[in-house]
Every structure is written in C-alpha cells, then in structure tokens.
Coordinates of C-alpha atoms in Angstrom, one line a residue:
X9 CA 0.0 0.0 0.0
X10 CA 2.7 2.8 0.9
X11 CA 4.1 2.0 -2.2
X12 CA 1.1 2.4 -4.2
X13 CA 1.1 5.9 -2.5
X14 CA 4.3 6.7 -2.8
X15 CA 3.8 6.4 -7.0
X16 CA 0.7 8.3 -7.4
X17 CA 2.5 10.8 -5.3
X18 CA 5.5 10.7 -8.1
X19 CA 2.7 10.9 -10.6
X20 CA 0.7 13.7 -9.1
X21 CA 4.5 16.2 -8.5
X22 CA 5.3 15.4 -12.4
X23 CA 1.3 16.3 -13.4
X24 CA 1.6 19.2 -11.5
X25 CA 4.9 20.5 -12.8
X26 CA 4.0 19.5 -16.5
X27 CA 1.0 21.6 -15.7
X28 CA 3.3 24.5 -14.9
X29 CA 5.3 24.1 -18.0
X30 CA 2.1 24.0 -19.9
X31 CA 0.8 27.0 -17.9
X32 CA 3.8 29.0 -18.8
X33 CA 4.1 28.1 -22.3
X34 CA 0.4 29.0 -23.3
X35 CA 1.0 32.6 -21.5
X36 CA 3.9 33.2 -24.1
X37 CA 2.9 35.1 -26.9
X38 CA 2.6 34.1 -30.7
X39 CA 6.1 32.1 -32.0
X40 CA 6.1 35.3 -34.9
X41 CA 5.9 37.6 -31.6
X42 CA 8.9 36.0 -30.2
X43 CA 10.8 35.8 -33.2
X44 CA 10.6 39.7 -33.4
X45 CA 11.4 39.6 -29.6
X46 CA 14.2 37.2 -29.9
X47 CA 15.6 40.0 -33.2
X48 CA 15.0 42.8 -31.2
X49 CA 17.1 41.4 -28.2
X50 CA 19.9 40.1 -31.1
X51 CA 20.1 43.7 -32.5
X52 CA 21.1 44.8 -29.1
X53 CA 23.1 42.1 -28.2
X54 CA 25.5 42.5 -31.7
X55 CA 26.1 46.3 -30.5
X56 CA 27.2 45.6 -27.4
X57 CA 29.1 42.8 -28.4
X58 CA 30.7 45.1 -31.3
X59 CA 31.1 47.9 -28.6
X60 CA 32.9 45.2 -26.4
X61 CA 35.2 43.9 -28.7
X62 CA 34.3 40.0 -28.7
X63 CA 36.1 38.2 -31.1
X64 CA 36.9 34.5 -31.7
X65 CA 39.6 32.8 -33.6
X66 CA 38.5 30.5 -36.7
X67 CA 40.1 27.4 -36.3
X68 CA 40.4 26.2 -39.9
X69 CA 41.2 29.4 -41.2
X70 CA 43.1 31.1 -38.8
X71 CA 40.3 34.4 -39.1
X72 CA 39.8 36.7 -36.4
X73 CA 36.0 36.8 -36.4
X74 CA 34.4 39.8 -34.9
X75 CA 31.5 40.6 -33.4
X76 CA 29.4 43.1 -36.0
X77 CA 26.5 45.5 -34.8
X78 CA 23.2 44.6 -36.6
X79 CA 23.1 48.7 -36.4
X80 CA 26.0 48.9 -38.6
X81 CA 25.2 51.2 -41.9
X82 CA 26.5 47.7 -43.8
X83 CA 24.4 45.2 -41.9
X84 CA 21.7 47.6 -41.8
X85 CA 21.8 48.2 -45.4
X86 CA 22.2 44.4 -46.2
X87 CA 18.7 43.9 -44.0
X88 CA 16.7 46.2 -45.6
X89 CA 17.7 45.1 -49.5
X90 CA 18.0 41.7 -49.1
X91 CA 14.2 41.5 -47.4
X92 CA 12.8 39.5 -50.2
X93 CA 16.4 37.1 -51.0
X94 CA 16.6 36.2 -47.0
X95 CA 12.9 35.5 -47.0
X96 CA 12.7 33.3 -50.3
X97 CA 16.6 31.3 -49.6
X98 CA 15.5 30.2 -46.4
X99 CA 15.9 26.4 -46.7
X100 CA 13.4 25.0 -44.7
X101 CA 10.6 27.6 -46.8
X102 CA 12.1 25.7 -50.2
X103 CA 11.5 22.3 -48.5
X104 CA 8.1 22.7 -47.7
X105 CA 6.4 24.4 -50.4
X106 CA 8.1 21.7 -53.0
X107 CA 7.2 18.8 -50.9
X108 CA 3.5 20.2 -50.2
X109 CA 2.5 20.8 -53.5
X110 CA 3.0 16.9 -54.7
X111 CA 1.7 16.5 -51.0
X112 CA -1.9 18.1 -52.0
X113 CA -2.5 15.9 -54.7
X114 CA -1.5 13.2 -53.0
X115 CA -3.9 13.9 -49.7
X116 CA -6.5 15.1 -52.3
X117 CA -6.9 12.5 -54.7
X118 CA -7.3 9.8 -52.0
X119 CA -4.1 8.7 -52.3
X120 CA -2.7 9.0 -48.8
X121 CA -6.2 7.7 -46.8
X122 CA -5.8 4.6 -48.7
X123 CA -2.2 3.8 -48.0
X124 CA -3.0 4.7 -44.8
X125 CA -6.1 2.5 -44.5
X126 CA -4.2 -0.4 -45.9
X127 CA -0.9 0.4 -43.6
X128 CA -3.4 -0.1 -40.8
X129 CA -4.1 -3.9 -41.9
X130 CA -0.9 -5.0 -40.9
X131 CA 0.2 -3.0 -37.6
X132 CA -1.0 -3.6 -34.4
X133 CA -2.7 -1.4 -32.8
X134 CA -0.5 -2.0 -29.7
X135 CA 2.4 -1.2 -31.7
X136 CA 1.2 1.9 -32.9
X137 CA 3.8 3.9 -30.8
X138 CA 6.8 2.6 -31.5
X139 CA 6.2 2.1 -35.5
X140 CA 5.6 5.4 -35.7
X141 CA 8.7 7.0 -34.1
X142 CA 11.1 4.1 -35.7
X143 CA 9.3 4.7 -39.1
X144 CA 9.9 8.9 -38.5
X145 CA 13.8 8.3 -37.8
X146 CA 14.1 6.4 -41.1
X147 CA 12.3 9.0 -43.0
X148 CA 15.0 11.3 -41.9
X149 CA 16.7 10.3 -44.4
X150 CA 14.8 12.2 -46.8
X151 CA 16.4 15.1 -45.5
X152 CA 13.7 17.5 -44.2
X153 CA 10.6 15.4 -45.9
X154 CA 10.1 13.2 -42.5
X155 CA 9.1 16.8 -40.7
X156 CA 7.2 18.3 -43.5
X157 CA 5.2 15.0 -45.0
X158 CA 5.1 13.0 -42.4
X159 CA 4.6 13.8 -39.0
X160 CA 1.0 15.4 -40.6
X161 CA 0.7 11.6 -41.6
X162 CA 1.3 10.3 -38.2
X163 CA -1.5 12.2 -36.7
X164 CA -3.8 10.8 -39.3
X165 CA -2.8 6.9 -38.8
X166 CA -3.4 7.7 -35.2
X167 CA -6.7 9.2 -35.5
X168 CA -7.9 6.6 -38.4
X169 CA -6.9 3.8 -35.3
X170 CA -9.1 5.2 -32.8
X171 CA -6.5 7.4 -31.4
X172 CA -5.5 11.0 -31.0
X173 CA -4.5 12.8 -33.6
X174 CA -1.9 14.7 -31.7
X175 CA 0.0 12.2 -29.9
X176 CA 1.0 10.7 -33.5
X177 CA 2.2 13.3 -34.7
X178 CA 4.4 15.0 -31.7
X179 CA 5.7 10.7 -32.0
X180 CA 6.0 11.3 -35.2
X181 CA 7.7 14.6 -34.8
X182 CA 9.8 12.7 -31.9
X183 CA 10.9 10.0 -34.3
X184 CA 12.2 12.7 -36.9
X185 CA 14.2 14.4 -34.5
X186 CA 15.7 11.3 -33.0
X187 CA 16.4 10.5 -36.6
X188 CA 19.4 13.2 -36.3
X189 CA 21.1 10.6 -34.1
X190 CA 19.5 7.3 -33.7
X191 CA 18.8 5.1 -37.1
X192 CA 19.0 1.8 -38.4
X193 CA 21.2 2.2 -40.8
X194 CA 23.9 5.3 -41.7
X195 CA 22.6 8.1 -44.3
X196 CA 22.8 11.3 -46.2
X197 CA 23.1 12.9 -42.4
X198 CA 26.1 10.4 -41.4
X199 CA 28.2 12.1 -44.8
X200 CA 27.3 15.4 -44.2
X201 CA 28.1 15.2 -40.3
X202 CA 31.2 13.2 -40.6
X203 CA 32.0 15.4 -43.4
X204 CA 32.1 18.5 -41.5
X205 CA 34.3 16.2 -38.6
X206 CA 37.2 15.2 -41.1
X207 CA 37.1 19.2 -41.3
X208 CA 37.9 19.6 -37.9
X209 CA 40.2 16.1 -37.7
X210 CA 42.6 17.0 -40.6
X211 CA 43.9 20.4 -38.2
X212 CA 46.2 17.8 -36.9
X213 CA 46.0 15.1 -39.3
X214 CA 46.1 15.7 -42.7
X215 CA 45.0 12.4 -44.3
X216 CA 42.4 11.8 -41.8
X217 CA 39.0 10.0 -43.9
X218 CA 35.8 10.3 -43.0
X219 CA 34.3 7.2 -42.8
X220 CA 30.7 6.9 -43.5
X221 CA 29.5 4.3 -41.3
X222 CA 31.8 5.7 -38.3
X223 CA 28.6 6.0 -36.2
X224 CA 26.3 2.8 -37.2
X225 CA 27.1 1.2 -34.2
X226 CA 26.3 4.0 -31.7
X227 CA 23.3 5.4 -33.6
X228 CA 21.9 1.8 -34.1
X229 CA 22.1 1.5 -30.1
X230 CA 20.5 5.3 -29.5
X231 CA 17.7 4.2 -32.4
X232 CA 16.9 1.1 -30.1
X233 CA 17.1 2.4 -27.0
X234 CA 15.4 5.3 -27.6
X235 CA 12.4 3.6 -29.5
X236 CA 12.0 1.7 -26.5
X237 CA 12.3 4.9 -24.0
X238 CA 9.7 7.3 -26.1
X239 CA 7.6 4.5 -25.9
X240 CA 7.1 3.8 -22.4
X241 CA 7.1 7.7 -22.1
X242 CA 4.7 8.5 -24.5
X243 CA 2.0 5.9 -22.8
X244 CA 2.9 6.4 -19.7
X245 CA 2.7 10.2 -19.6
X246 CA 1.9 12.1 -22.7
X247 CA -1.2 10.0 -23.8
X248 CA -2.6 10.6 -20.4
X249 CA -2.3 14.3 -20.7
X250 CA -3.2 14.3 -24.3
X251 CA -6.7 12.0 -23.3
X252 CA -8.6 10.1 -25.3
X253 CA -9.6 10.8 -28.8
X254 CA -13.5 10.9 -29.6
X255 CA -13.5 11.5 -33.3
X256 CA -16.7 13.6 -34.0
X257 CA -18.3 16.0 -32.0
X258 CA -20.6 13.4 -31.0
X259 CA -18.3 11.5 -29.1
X260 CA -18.3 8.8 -31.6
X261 CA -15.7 7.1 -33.7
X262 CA -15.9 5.5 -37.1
X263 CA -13.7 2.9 -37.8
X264 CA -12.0 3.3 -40.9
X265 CA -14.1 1.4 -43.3
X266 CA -12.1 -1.5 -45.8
X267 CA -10.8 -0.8 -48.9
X268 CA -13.6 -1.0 -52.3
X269 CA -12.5 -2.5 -55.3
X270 CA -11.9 1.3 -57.2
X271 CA -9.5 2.2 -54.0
X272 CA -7.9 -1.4 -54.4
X273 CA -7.4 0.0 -58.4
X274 CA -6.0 3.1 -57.6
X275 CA -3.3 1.8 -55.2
X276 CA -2.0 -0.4 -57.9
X277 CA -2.2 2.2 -60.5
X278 CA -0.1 4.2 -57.9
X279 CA 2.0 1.4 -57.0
X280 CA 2.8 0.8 -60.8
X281 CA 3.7 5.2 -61.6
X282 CA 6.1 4.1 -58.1
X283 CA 7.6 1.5 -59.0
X284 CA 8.3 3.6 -63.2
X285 CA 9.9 6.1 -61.2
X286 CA 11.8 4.4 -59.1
X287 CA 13.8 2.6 -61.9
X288 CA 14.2 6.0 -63.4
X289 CA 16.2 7.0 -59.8
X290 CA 18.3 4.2 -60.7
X291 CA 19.2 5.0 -64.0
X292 CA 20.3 8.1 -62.8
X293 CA 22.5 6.5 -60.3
X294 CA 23.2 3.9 -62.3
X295 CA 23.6 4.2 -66.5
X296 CA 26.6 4.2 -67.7
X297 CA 27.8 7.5 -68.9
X298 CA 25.0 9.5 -67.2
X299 CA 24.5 9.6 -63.5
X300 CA 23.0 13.1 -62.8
X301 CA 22.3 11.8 -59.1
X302 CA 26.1 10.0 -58.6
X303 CA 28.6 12.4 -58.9
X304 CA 32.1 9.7 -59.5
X305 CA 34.4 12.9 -59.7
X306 CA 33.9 13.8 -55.9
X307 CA 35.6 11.7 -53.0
X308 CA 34.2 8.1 -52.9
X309 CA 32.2 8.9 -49.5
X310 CA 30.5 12.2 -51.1
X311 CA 29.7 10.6 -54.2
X312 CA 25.8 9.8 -53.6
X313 CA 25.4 13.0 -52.1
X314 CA 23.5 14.4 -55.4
X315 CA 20.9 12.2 -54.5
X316 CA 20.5 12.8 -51.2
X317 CA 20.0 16.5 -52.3
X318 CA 17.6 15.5 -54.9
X319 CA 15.2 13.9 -52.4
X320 CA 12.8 16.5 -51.6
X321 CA 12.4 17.5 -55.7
X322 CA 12.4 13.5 -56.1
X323 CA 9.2 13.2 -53.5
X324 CA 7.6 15.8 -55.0
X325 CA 7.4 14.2 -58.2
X326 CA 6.4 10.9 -57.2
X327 CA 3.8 12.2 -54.7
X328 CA 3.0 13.8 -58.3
X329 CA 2.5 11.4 -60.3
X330 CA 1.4 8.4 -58.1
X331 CA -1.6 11.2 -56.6
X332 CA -2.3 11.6 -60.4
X333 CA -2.6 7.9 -61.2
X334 CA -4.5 7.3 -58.2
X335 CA -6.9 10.3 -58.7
X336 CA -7.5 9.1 -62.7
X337 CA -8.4 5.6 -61.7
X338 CA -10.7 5.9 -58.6
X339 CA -12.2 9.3 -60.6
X340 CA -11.4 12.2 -58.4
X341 CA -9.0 13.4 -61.2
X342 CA -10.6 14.4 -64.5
X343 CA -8.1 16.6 -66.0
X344 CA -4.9 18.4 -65.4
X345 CA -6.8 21.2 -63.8
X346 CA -7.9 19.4 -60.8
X347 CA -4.4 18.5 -60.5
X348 CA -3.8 22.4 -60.3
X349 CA -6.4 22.9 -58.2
X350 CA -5.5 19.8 -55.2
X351 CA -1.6 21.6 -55.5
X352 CA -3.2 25.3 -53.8
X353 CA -5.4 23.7 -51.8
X354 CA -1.9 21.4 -50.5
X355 CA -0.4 24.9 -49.8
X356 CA -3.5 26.6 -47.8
X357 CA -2.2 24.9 -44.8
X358 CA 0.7 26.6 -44.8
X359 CA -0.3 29.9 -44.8
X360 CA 0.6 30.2 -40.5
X361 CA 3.8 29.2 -41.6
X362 CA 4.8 31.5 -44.4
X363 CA 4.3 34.0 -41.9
X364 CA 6.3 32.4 -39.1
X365 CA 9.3 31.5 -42.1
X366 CA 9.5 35.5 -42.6
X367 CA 10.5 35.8 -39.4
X368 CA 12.4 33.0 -38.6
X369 CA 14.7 33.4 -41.8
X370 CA 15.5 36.9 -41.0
X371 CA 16.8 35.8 -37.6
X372 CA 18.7 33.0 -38.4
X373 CA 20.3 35.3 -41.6
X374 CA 20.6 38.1 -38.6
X375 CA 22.4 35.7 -36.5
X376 CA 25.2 34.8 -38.9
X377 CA 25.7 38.2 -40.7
X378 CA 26.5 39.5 -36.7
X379 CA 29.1 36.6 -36.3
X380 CA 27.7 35.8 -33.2
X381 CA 26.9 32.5 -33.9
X382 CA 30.4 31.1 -34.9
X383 CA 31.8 33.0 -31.4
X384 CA 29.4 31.4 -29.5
X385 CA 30.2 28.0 -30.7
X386 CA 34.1 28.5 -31.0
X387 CA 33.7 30.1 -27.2
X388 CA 31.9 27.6 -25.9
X389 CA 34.2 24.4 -27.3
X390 CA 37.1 26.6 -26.2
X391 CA 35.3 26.1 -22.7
X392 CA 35.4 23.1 -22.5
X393 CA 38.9 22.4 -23.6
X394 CA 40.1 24.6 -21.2
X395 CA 37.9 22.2 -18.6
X396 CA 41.2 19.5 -19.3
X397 CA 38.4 16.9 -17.9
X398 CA 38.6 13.0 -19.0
X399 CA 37.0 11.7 -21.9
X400 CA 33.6 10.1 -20.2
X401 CA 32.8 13.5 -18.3
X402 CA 34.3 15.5 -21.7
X403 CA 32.1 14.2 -24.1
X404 CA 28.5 14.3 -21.6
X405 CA 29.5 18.0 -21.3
X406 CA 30.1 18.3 -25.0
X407 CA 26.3 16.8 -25.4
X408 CA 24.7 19.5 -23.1
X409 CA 27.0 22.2 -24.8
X410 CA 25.4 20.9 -28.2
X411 CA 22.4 20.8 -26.6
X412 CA 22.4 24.0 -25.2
X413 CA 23.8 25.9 -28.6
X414 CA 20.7 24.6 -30.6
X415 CA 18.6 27.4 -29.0
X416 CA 20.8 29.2 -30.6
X417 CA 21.6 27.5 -33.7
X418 CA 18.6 25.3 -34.8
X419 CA 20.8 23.7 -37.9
X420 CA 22.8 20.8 -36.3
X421 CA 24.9 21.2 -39.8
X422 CA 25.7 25.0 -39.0
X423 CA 26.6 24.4 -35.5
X424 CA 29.0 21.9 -35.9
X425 CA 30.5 23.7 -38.6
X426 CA 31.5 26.1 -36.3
X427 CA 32.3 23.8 -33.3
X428 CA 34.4 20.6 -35.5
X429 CA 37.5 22.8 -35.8
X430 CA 37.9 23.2 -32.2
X431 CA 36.0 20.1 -30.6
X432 CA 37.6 17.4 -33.0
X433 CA 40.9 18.3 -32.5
X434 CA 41.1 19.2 -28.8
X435 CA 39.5 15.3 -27.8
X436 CA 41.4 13.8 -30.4
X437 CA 44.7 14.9 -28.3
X438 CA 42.9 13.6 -25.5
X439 CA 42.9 10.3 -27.3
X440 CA 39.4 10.6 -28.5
X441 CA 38.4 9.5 -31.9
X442 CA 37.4 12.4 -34.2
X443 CA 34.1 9.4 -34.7
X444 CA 33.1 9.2 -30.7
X445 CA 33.3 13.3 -30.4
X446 CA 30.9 12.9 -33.8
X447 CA 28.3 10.7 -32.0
X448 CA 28.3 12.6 -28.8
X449 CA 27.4 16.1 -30.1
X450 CA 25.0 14.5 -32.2
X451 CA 23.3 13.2 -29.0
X452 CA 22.5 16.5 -27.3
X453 CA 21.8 17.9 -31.1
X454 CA 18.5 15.6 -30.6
X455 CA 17.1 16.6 -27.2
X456 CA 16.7 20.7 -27.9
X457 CA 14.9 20.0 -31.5
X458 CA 11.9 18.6 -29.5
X459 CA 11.3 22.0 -27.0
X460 CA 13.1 24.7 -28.6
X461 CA 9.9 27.3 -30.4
X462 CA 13.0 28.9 -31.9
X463 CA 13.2 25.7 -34.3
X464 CA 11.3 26.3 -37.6
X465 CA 9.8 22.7 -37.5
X466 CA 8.8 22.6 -33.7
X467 CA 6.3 25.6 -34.7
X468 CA 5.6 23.4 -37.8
X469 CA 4.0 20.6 -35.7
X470 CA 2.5 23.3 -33.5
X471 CA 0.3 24.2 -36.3
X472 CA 0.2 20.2 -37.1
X473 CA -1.6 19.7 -34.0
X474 CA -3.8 22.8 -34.2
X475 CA -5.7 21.2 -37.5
X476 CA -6.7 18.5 -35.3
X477 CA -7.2 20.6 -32.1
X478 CA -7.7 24.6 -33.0
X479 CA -6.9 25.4 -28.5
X480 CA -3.9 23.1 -28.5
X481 CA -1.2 25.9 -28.0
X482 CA 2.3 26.2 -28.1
X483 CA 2.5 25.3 -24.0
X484 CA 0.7 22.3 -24.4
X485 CA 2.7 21.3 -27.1
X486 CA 6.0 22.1 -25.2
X487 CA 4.4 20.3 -21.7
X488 CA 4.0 16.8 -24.1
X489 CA 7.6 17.2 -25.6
X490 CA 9.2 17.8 -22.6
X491 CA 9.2 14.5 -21.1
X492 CA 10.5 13.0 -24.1
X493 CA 13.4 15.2 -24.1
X494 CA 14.5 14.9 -20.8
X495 CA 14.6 10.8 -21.0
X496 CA 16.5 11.4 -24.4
X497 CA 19.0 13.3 -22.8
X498 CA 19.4 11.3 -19.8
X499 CA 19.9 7.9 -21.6
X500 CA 21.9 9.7 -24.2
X501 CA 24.3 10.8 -21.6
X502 CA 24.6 7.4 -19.9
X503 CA 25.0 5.9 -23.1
X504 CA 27.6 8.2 -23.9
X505 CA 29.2 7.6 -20.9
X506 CA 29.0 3.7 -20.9
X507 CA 30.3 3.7 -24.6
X508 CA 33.8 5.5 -23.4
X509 CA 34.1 3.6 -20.3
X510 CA 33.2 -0.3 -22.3
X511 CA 35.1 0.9 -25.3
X512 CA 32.9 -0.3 -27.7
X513 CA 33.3 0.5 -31.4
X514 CA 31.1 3.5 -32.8
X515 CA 31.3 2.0 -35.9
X516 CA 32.7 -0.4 -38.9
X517 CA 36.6 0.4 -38.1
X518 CA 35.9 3.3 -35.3
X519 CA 36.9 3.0 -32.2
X520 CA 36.0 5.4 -29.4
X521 CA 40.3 6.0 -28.5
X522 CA 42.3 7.9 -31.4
X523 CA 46.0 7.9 -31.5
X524 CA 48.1 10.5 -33.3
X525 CA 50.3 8.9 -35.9
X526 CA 53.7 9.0 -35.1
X527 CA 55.9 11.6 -37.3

C-alpha cells in the first residue's frame, strides 16, 4: 500500500509541474511575436558585443572573427535590401512548399487515406507507438521530408486507429528528431556530419577519412534504446495528458471502413507510376555514362550526395505522379486542372507558416551576418577544452553544450560547422576519436529539437496539431515534448558515458580511442 502511495504521489508532483510548463508556455505570446522579440534582443546584443570587442579565432582558417552590430550602416543596409532574398533562400521555406504541392495531390486524390487504411491492416494497434517514431527516424533520411510530410501523416494513422490525432504526430515529430542521431542504418546525415568532422580532424591530421559508417554502431544503439524509452514515455505520460480521442463531435468514432475495389485499383495504378519512377532513380545513379544523381568525380564517401540533395524534388514528383494515377483511376481526377487545383489547396495549410518562415529566416540570416553565432560555438568548445576533464565526463558536457547551442543554432549542420574545428581536434589529443566526439554532439543535437519554439519545425507541428485541435497551443505542445526530451537526454548521456568507459566501437573500423600517428 505505501508504495502504491508513494507512486501516485511521483505521478501527481510530475502532473503538476508538466501543468506548470504547460501553464507558462500558453501565457507566451505568438512564435512570430517572439521571433521579433528574440531579433530585437539580437540587435542589441551585436552592438554591445561590437562595442565590447568579442572576437573569436576560426580554427580552420586562422580568421579573427568579430562581433558586428546589426546597427552597422553595412548590416543595416544588407537587411533592408535583401528583405525579399533572405525570405525566399530560407531552406526549410524551399523544402516545404516543394514537398507540399506533390503532397496536395497526393492527400487530395485519396491517395494518402488509402495507403494509410491499408498500412493499418498490418500494424497492431499495440504497436502503434513505437512504429511510428522508428518509421519517422528512417524518414530522416529524406532530409527535411520526414518533418514536412510525415509527422502530418502520423496524426492521421493515429486518429484513423481510434487514437488522438496529436500524440501521433508529436511521435511522429519525436521520431524525426531522433532520426538526427539514432537510425538503423547510416545516411545522407552520417556524410554530411562526418564530413564537416574530417574538417575539424585534418587540423592535426592531414589524411584523416571520414568514414561513412563511423557512427552505425552507436546510432543503431541510440535508435533502439530510444524507440523503446519514447515508448514507455509517451504511454505512460503524454497519452494521459493528451486524453482520449473521440472522433466527432458526438463523441463517436468510425472505424476506418475497408478498402472497395476502385480504391484497391487506384493503389496499384499508384503502386505501378512508383515502381516507373523508381527505376528512373536508378538509372540516374546507375547508366553508364549518365548519373545526374552519382557524382564519381567527388571523394568516394560524397559521391551519392546528389541524390541525397535531390530527395525532396524526387518526392515531390512521385507524390505527383502516383496522386495523379491514383486520382485518374478511382475518378477524383478528370483533367490536369484538378491537379492544379488539389496543388493550392496542398499549400492553404501553410499559410501560418509562411508567416512564421519570414520571421524566422530573418533571424537565423541576422544571427550569422553578426558573427555571433560562430563565437558562440568557438567560445563555448574553447570552454570546455580549457575544462582539461577526462574523456567520459568531456564528451556528456560536450552533449549538453550541443544541446544547449541549438537554442541558438537550430541547424545541427551549421553548428557543428562552427564547433568541429575546435571540438575534434582538442578530444582527439585527449585520445578521442574524431568518430566518438561525432556521435556525442549528435546526442545532445537531438534533445533541444523537441522543446526549442525557436526551431522552424517545432512551430511546424504546432500548427500540425492545431488542425486536429484549434486550443492546442504552443505550452501544451512544449508540456507533451518535454518529457521526451529529458529521458533522451538522460539515456543519451549514460549511453555516452558507458560507450567510453566499455570501449565499444562506434562503428565499422571506429573506435571510441584515437592515436596521433607518429611523425
């Protein structure tokens, strides 16, 4: 009995805080409102830090890089010309308007309720959870597609199973994110990532490789792990908050009913434009003499990176086409112009964010052009170098700096830019493989996606969840997250830790030690 007691009292003091964090993020205002907060404060910030003198030494290139006031008759200048260029180049805007137009033909047409309907057949319901965060870290691989196509999805096999809408997708969301760090297999994320390491590695050793599959091991063991953690959290906590989900207003809830015959039609007629397509892909990569998506003049380990770049153009397309065939043979598509017509209504749920991406892409643009961003990461591995701490308490405190730095800098590809040159070769003479120092910052890269608003595709989901819910606000949202987070970060760090201290290989031929060669 006391124990009994003693667990609804744990229950009831992490209800009451989540309430709290809930509570305080609903009183914040709008994420545009804090984006011009968060500019204004920047503004101020890069004239004091201009007036002070900050600088920071690039290590690759041996610049002196200087803190610049966003007052400055240059910067200023530069902001109010470049209005529409910052807006229109800001990556994650690109992303989404491409994917979404093949996206509204595909939700449209029918397409996607089917191939949900008949995904359905085959999953248990008991399984829901963890298919859908293991299926959103693969779909990282897509690059940004997992965030922009299919967390929206996730919400929709949840509410076609009976369940709420919003708990898939923030797993969904979860699954993406996690994706950074934890997969089953290495991808177009493992060469870019490593890529920018062998930046930093080659400071001290010249003819350092990057090795592609230098992680697989640990991110195979973060995937697991961490499919297994967001599941028990997301039953055991976030459901509960989220409640149960009663379909119509009614309180009732329609099963989804079986496929027909013309549905059954369509999905093959889509399955067939697929599987066309897909051998066009691999002529690409393939034919000899012309392999616009393998480029064989670059380094063997950047050589499929064309296609890997191609991926959100190549889902557009087949969302495209497949929608298309779909629509023609179950008869919601007539002629090209409903096609036109499913692409605008695909973008009309973006409009909240087109608004938001103004805003967001003149602070991130802000952020560079002041040089703040580089100090700050060059400052804050610097930090820890100067620590002189061993490798398992090292590389936990590198985590929570890379944590830490993504409030900052939401693009795990920018910030390590800036912190490889000084991280990789500080633990590498501290015997620690320019691979391990790779896996840990990739760790805490993770656990700030899932709470930071300053992320582009945390206020994404935001508005993911408000189709479902229209009250569900950016507090409640940050109160269902927040759990997640704070078990990823935990296990990461004990992970971490037990990786160094077992010596386990992070990958095929990378070991968590490093020695210096000899001269």
């Amino acid at each position: 009995m006391p124990a009994k007691a003693e667990i609804t009292a744990r229950r009831n003091w992490r209800d009451r805080f989540l309430d709290s964090v809930e509570r305080l993020g609903n009183a914040l205002p709008d994420p545009v409102a804090i984006f011009v907060i968060i500019i204004v404060i920047l503004m101020l910030v890069s004239a004091l830090g201009a007036a002070q003198g900050w600088t920071a030494t690039n290590p690759v290139t041996g610049e002196v890089l200087k803190a610049k006031s966003l007052f400055s008759e240059e910067l200023l200048r530069q902001l109010l010309t470049e209005v529409p260029k910052t807006y229109t180049g800001f990556t994650p805007l690109g992303f989404a308007l491409t994917i979404m137009l093949g996206a509204g033909v595909a939700e449209h047409s029918g397409l996607l309720s089917a191939l949900l309907r008949r995904a359905l057949q085959g999953i248990s319901v008991k399984l829901l959870t963890p298919a859908v965060i293991l299926i959103g870290m693969l779909s990282i691989h897509a690059f940004d597609a997992g965030f922009l196509v299919y967390v929206p999805l996730a919400g929709m096999i949840f509410a076609a199973a009976g369940r709420n809408p919003v708990m898939g997708i923030i797993l969904g969301f979860a699954g993406c994110c996690t994706g950074l760090a934890g997969n089953l297999f290495p991808g177009q994320y493992d060469v870019l990532i490593l890529g920018i390491t062998q930046t930093g590695a080659r400071l001290l050793v010249p003819q350092w490789e990057m090795n592609p599959f230098g992680n697989w091991w640990f991110i195979l063991a973060i995937a697991v792990s961490y499919i297994g953690l967001g599941w028990l959290v997301a039953e055991r906590i976030v459901a509960p908050r989220l409640g149960d989900w009663h379909g119509h207003k009614d309180g009732s809830f329609e099963p989804p009913p079986p496929l027909g015959e013309c549905e059954r039609r369509g999905l093959r007629a889509a399955g067939l434009v697929a599987l066309v397509f897909a051998a066009g892909v691999a002529a690409m990569l393939l034919l000899p003499g012309y392999t616009p998506l393998y480029d064989h003049t670059a380094e063997p380990a950047q050589r499929i990176l064309p296609f890997y770049r191609a991926t959100v153009p190549l889902l557009f397309v087949l969302m495209l086409t497949s929608g298309w065939a779909y629509g023609k043979a179950v008869g919601t598509i007539s002629s090209h112009r409903d096609v036109v017509k499913m692409m605008a209504k695909g973008l009309e749920g973006m409009l909240p964010y087109l608004v938001l991406a103004f805003f967001a892409a003149h602070f991130v643009a802000m952020f560079g052009w002041s040089n703040l961003a580089p100090i700050t990461a060059i400052q804050g591995a610097s930090g820890l170098r100067a620590m002189d701490a061993p490798p398992a308490l090292l590389l936990p405190l590198l985590t929570t700096a890379s944590a830490w730095l993504d409030f900052l800098i939401a693009s795990g590809s920018a910030k390590w830019t800036a912190m490889a040159p000084v991280a990789v070769p500080m633990l590498m003479l501290l015997d620690v493989s320019p691979e391990m120092t790779t896996a840990a910052y990739r760790v805490g890269d993770v656990v700030t996606n899932l709470i930071s608003p300053l992320n582009a595709y945390f206020v994404l989901t935001l508005i993911y969840c408000q189709r479902w819910i229209p009250t569900f606000r950016l507090g409640s949202l940050l109160s269902a997250t927040l759990p997640i987070a704070a078990a990823y970060y935990v296990a990461g760090m004990l992970l971490t830790v037990g990786w160094v201290a077992l010596d386990i290989p992070v990958g095929p031929g990378a070991s968590v030690t490093y020695q210096l060669p000899v001269k």
